[in-house]
């Protein structure tokens, strides 16, 4: 859901590419209705690409026709329970590096970038 | 309320009500179900207090009731609540009256969630900051924001995360962001937003935090949030700031620290009217249709006018509720984003004034307001809170 917001950076600014990732599996309450709503909001291609690059899950290239609970639980595991603990999120457009430490992404820009 | 079940359901989400009792007016009726049941009495006074002997004396006045059941203080079949209302005369500078002005008596039906105020009391919270929000107000705000299971709530000025805790208590997934990462992480002594989440066993709903400036934020365009709940920086204790080249600071030779990390960006003061305008525009864009924005607007009592409250064509003002500190006040503002198929609010609807739930009059004048491209409507002349910091320190 995060994208590069450096001023003037408008192409290739989403999704951010993740490097040096250290992932953590956390437990998050499952809510089927919420997941169903989220699937429509997620940029599916970007989501699949990121999950694959991180080696978390190999998801279908398009959202399946019939979404059952099991599929929603799978998405829940990837989207809600896989946390980027340490690493870098890099903009493919302008190469800005957003560091993640202790699971907290630092999305601050430099004063010259706003 | 139609039934005891309704009362219980409602009170489960109520912070300000104490309890519901059934009022029994017909003396013949109040006997019947309780002739053989075990019972106890609770005596409460509003606006005064009663000693134990006084309470006992009150209870004994009811000895004429033909109740043969046992008195059971631990597990009674029924609890009778007696309320004595002494009004709040002391707050009006008057003495407490000798006798209550009203009495209520009846069998207890349901208790509210007031106990949550104790459960989330700041005194018992591990990680706190100078501007952590009081538990009662946080609970009320999360409540009116309709935080509930399956909803996603954002606090873009998260600080120590008071609203994450209370919104997640009501079942919501929560995310917070703040320009100051030290607020989120704490001082490295193991106390942080994360440790608060653990303390209340809410880690499975408090999803995480992000360091970012609301004026230059990274959220992808999308109606994502079911609610936004926050206490924007007023600049009384710590001034609001936003990222920008600071003409007073020397330009950096490098943006990196020696350890390879980024230096903090330069910042400039972030005027309160800009903070509020950015917040409202953000909410109008990123809330889901029907989603709510609940925030505090600080005001100076002398110069406040209802015109100061920023409006938006896509946000309906639901309430404006003042908490007064005499010379200044803050107002809890509740707004709801229109449904996708609702037309933009017209000027009549936009300029309506609401005070503590009462829609009083159309107080504003179109000529005073400027409408911005995205639908934000603000006062042409600076609203009074624009000078809040200056005005506050002048006192
Ligand atoms: C009144 S405090 C909020 C306190 C919070 N409700 C709590 O319970 O701890 C305001 C917060 O806004 C943050 N802030 C100031 N300017 C900001 C900006 N431009 N963007 C995001 N956060 C900002 C401050 O760092 C501060 O933590
Ligand atoms: Zn970029």
Short mmCIF file of N, CA and C in Angstrom, two decimals, chain B residues 115-174:
data_model
loop_
_atom_site.label_atom_id
_atom_site.label_comp_id
_atom_site.label_asym_id
_atom_site.label_seq_id
_atom_site.Cartn_x
_atom_site.Cartn_y
_atom_site.Cartn_z
N UNK B 115 -16.10 0.51 32.74
CA UNK B 115 -14.96 -0.13 33.36
C UNK B 115 -13.74 -0.10 32.44
N UNK B 116 -13.97 0.09 31.15
CA UNK B 116 -12.85 0.17 30.20
C UNK B 116 -11.94 1.35 30.51
N UNK B 117 -12.54 2.39 31.11
CA UNK B 117 -11.74 3.57 31.45
C UNK B 117 -10.63 3.17 32.43
N UNK B 118 -10.97 2.29 33.34
CA UNK B 118 -9.97 1.78 34.28
C UNK B 118 -8.98 0.85 33.57
N UNK B 119 -9.56 -0.03 32.74
CA UNK B 119 -8.72 -1.01 32.05
C UNK B 119 -7.62 -0.33 31.23
N UNK B 120 -7.97 0.81 30.59
CA UNK B 120 -7.00 1.49 29.71
C UNK B 120 -6.43 2.76 30.35
N UNK B 121 -6.59 2.87 31.66
CA UNK B 121 -6.09 4.02 32.39
C UNK B 121 -4.60 4.28 32.08
N UNK B 122 -4.28 5.53 31.78
CA UNK B 122 -2.89 5.86 31.43
C UNK B 122 -1.92 5.54 32.57
N UNK B 123 -2.41 5.64 33.81
CA UNK B 123 -1.52 5.37 34.94
C UNK B 123 -0.99 3.95 34.92
N UNK B 124 -1.74 3.08 34.29
CA UNK B 124 -1.32 1.67 34.26
C UNK B 124 -0.71 1.28 32.91
N UNK B 125 -0.48 2.27 32.04
CA UNK B 125 0.04 1.95 30.71
C UNK B 125 1.55 2.04 30.70
N UNK B 126 2.20 1.06 30.07
CA UNK B 126 3.66 1.00 30.08
C UNK B 126 4.32 2.16 29.35
N UNK B 127 3.86 2.43 28.13
CA UNK B 127 4.52 3.47 27.33
C UNK B 127 3.63 4.69 27.18
N UNK B 128 4.13 5.81 27.63
CA UNK B 128 3.36 7.06 27.62
C UNK B 128 4.21 8.21 27.09
N UNK B 129 3.56 9.23 26.57
CA UNK B 129 4.25 10.46 26.19
C UNK B 129 3.52 11.64 26.79
N UNK B 130 4.04 12.85 26.56
CA UNK B 130 3.42 14.02 27.17
C UNK B 130 2.02 14.28 26.61
N UNK B 131 1.75 13.79 25.40
CA UNK B 131 0.44 14.07 24.81
C UNK B 131 -0.41 12.80 24.63
N UNK B 132 -0.11 11.74 25.39
CA UNK B 132 -0.95 10.54 25.30
C UNK B 132 -2.38 10.93 25.66
N UNK B 133 -3.34 10.37 24.94
CA UNK B 133 -4.73 10.78 25.15
C UNK B 133 -5.36 9.94 26.25
N UNK B 134 -6.01 10.64 27.13
CA UNK B 134 -6.76 10.08 28.24
C UNK B 134 -7.66 8.92 27.77
N UNK B 135 -7.76 7.88 28.61
CA UNK B 135 -8.44 6.65 28.18
C UNK B 135 -9.92 6.89 27.85
N UNK B 136 -10.61 7.67 28.67
CA UNK B 136 -12.05 7.86 28.43
C UNK B 136 -12.29 8.53 27.08
N UNK B 137 -11.53 9.60 26.79
CA UNK B 137 -11.73 10.31 25.53
C UNK B 137 -11.30 9.44 24.34
N UNK B 138 -10.23 8.69 24.51
CA UNK B 138 -9.80 7.79 23.42
C UNK B 138 -10.88 6.76 23.12
N UNK B 139 -11.47 6.22 24.18
CA UNK B 139 -12.52 5.21 23.99
C UNK B 139 -13.72 5.83 23.28
N UNK B 140 -14.09 7.03 23.72
CA UNK B 140 -15.24 7.69 23.09
C UNK B 140 -14.95 7.95 21.61
N UNK B 141 -13.75 8.41 21.31
CA UNK B 141 -13.43 8.72 19.91
C UNK B 141 -13.43 7.47 19.04
N UNK B 142 -12.83 6.39 19.54
CA UNK B 142 -12.84 5.15 18.75
C UNK B 142 -14.26 4.65 18.59
N UNK B 143 -15.06 4.86 19.62
CA UNK B 143 -16.45 4.44 19.59
C UNK B 143 -17.24 5.20 18.52
N UNK B 144 -17.13 6.53 18.53
CA UNK B 144 -17.89 7.30 17.54
C UNK B 144 -17.30 7.16 16.13
N UNK B 145 -16.05 6.72 16.05
CA UNK B 145 -15.46 6.45 14.73
C UNK B 145 -15.96 5.11 14.18
N UNK B 146 -16.75 4.41 14.98
CA UNK B 146 -17.31 3.11 14.62
C UNK B 146 -16.22 2.06 14.40
N UNK B 147 -15.17 2.12 15.20
CA UNK B 147 -14.14 1.07 15.15
C UNK B 147 -14.80 -0.25 15.51
N UNK B 148 -14.60 -1.26 14.70
CA UNK B 148 -15.27 -2.54 14.92
C UNK B 148 -14.52 -3.65 14.18
N UNK B 149 -14.83 -4.92 14.48
CA UNK B 149 -14.11 -6.00 13.81
C UNK B 149 -14.21 -5.86 12.28
N UNK B 150 -13.07 -6.02 11.63
CA UNK B 150 -13.05 -5.94 10.17
C UNK B 150 -12.89 -4.54 9.62
N UNK B 151 -12.81 -3.52 10.49
CA UNK B 151 -12.57 -2.17 9.97
C UNK B 151 -11.09 -1.84 10.12
N UNK B 152 -10.65 -0.88 9.30
CA UNK B 152 -9.24 -0.49 9.29
C UNK B 152 -9.15 0.98 9.68
N UNK B 153 -8.42 1.25 10.75
CA UNK B 153 -8.37 2.60 11.32
C UNK B 153 -6.94 3.14 11.26
N UNK B 154 -6.81 4.40 10.86
CA UNK B 154 -5.50 5.06 10.81
C UNK B 154 -5.44 6.21 11.80
N UNK B 155 -4.32 6.32 12.52
CA UNK B 155 -4.00 7.56 13.23
C UNK B 155 -2.74 8.15 12.60
N UNK B 156 -2.89 9.23 11.83
CA UNK B 156 -1.72 9.79 11.13
C UNK B 156 -0.82 10.66 12.02
N UNK B 157 -1.23 10.87 13.29
CA UNK B 157 -0.38 11.58 14.26
C UNK B 157 -0.27 10.68 15.49
N UNK B 158 0.28 9.50 15.30
CA UNK B 158 0.03 8.40 16.25
C UNK B 158 0.70 8.60 17.61
N UNK B 159 1.84 9.32 17.66
CA UNK B 159 2.50 9.54 18.95
C UNK B 159 2.75 8.21 19.65
N UNK B 160 2.17 8.05 20.85
CA UNK B 160 2.37 6.83 21.61
C UNK B 160 1.25 5.81 21.37
N UNK B 161 0.33 6.15 20.47
CA UNK B 161 -0.61 5.14 20.00
C UNK B 161 -1.88 4.94 20.81
N UNK B 162 -2.31 5.97 21.55
CA UNK B 162 -3.54 5.81 22.35
C UNK B 162 -4.74 5.35 21.53
N UNK B 163 -4.89 5.91 20.33
CA UNK B 163 -6.08 5.57 19.53
C UNK B 163 -5.96 4.21 18.87
N UNK B 164 -4.73 3.73 18.70
CA UNK B 164 -4.58 2.37 18.16
C UNK B 164 -5.12 1.39 19.19
N UNK B 165 -4.75 1.63 20.45
CA UNK B 165 -5.15 0.73 21.53
C UNK B 165 -6.68 0.68 21.64
N UNK B 166 -7.32 1.86 21.72
CA UNK B 166 -8.77 1.84 21.96
C UNK B 166 -9.54 1.38 20.72
N UNK B 167 -9.05 1.73 19.52
CA UNK B 167 -9.77 1.29 18.32
C UNK B 167 -9.64 -0.22 18.16
N UNK B 168 -8.45 -0.74 18.45
CA UNK B 168 -8.29 -2.19 18.35
C UNK B 168 -9.04 -2.91 19.47
N UNK B 169 -9.21 -2.23 20.60
CA UNK B 169 -10.06 -2.84 21.64
C UNK B 169 -11.45 -3.15 21.08
N UNK B 170 -11.97 -2.23 20.28
CA UNK B 170 -13.30 -2.45 19.70
C UNK B 170 -13.25 -3.36 18.48
N UNK B 171 -12.11 -3.95 18.22
CA UNK B 171 -12.03 -4.97 17.18
C UNK B 171 -11.37 -4.56 15.89
N UNK B 172 -11.03 -3.26 15.74
CA UNK B 172 -10.51 -2.78 14.46
C UNK B 172 -9.04 -3.16 14.27
N UNK B 173 -8.65 -3.32 13.01
CA UNK B 173 -7.23 -3.34 12.66
C UNK B 173 -6.76 -1.90 12.68
N UNK B 174 -5.58 -1.65 13.21
CA UNK B 174 -5.11 -0.26 13.28
C UNK B 174 -3.69 -0.11 12.75
#
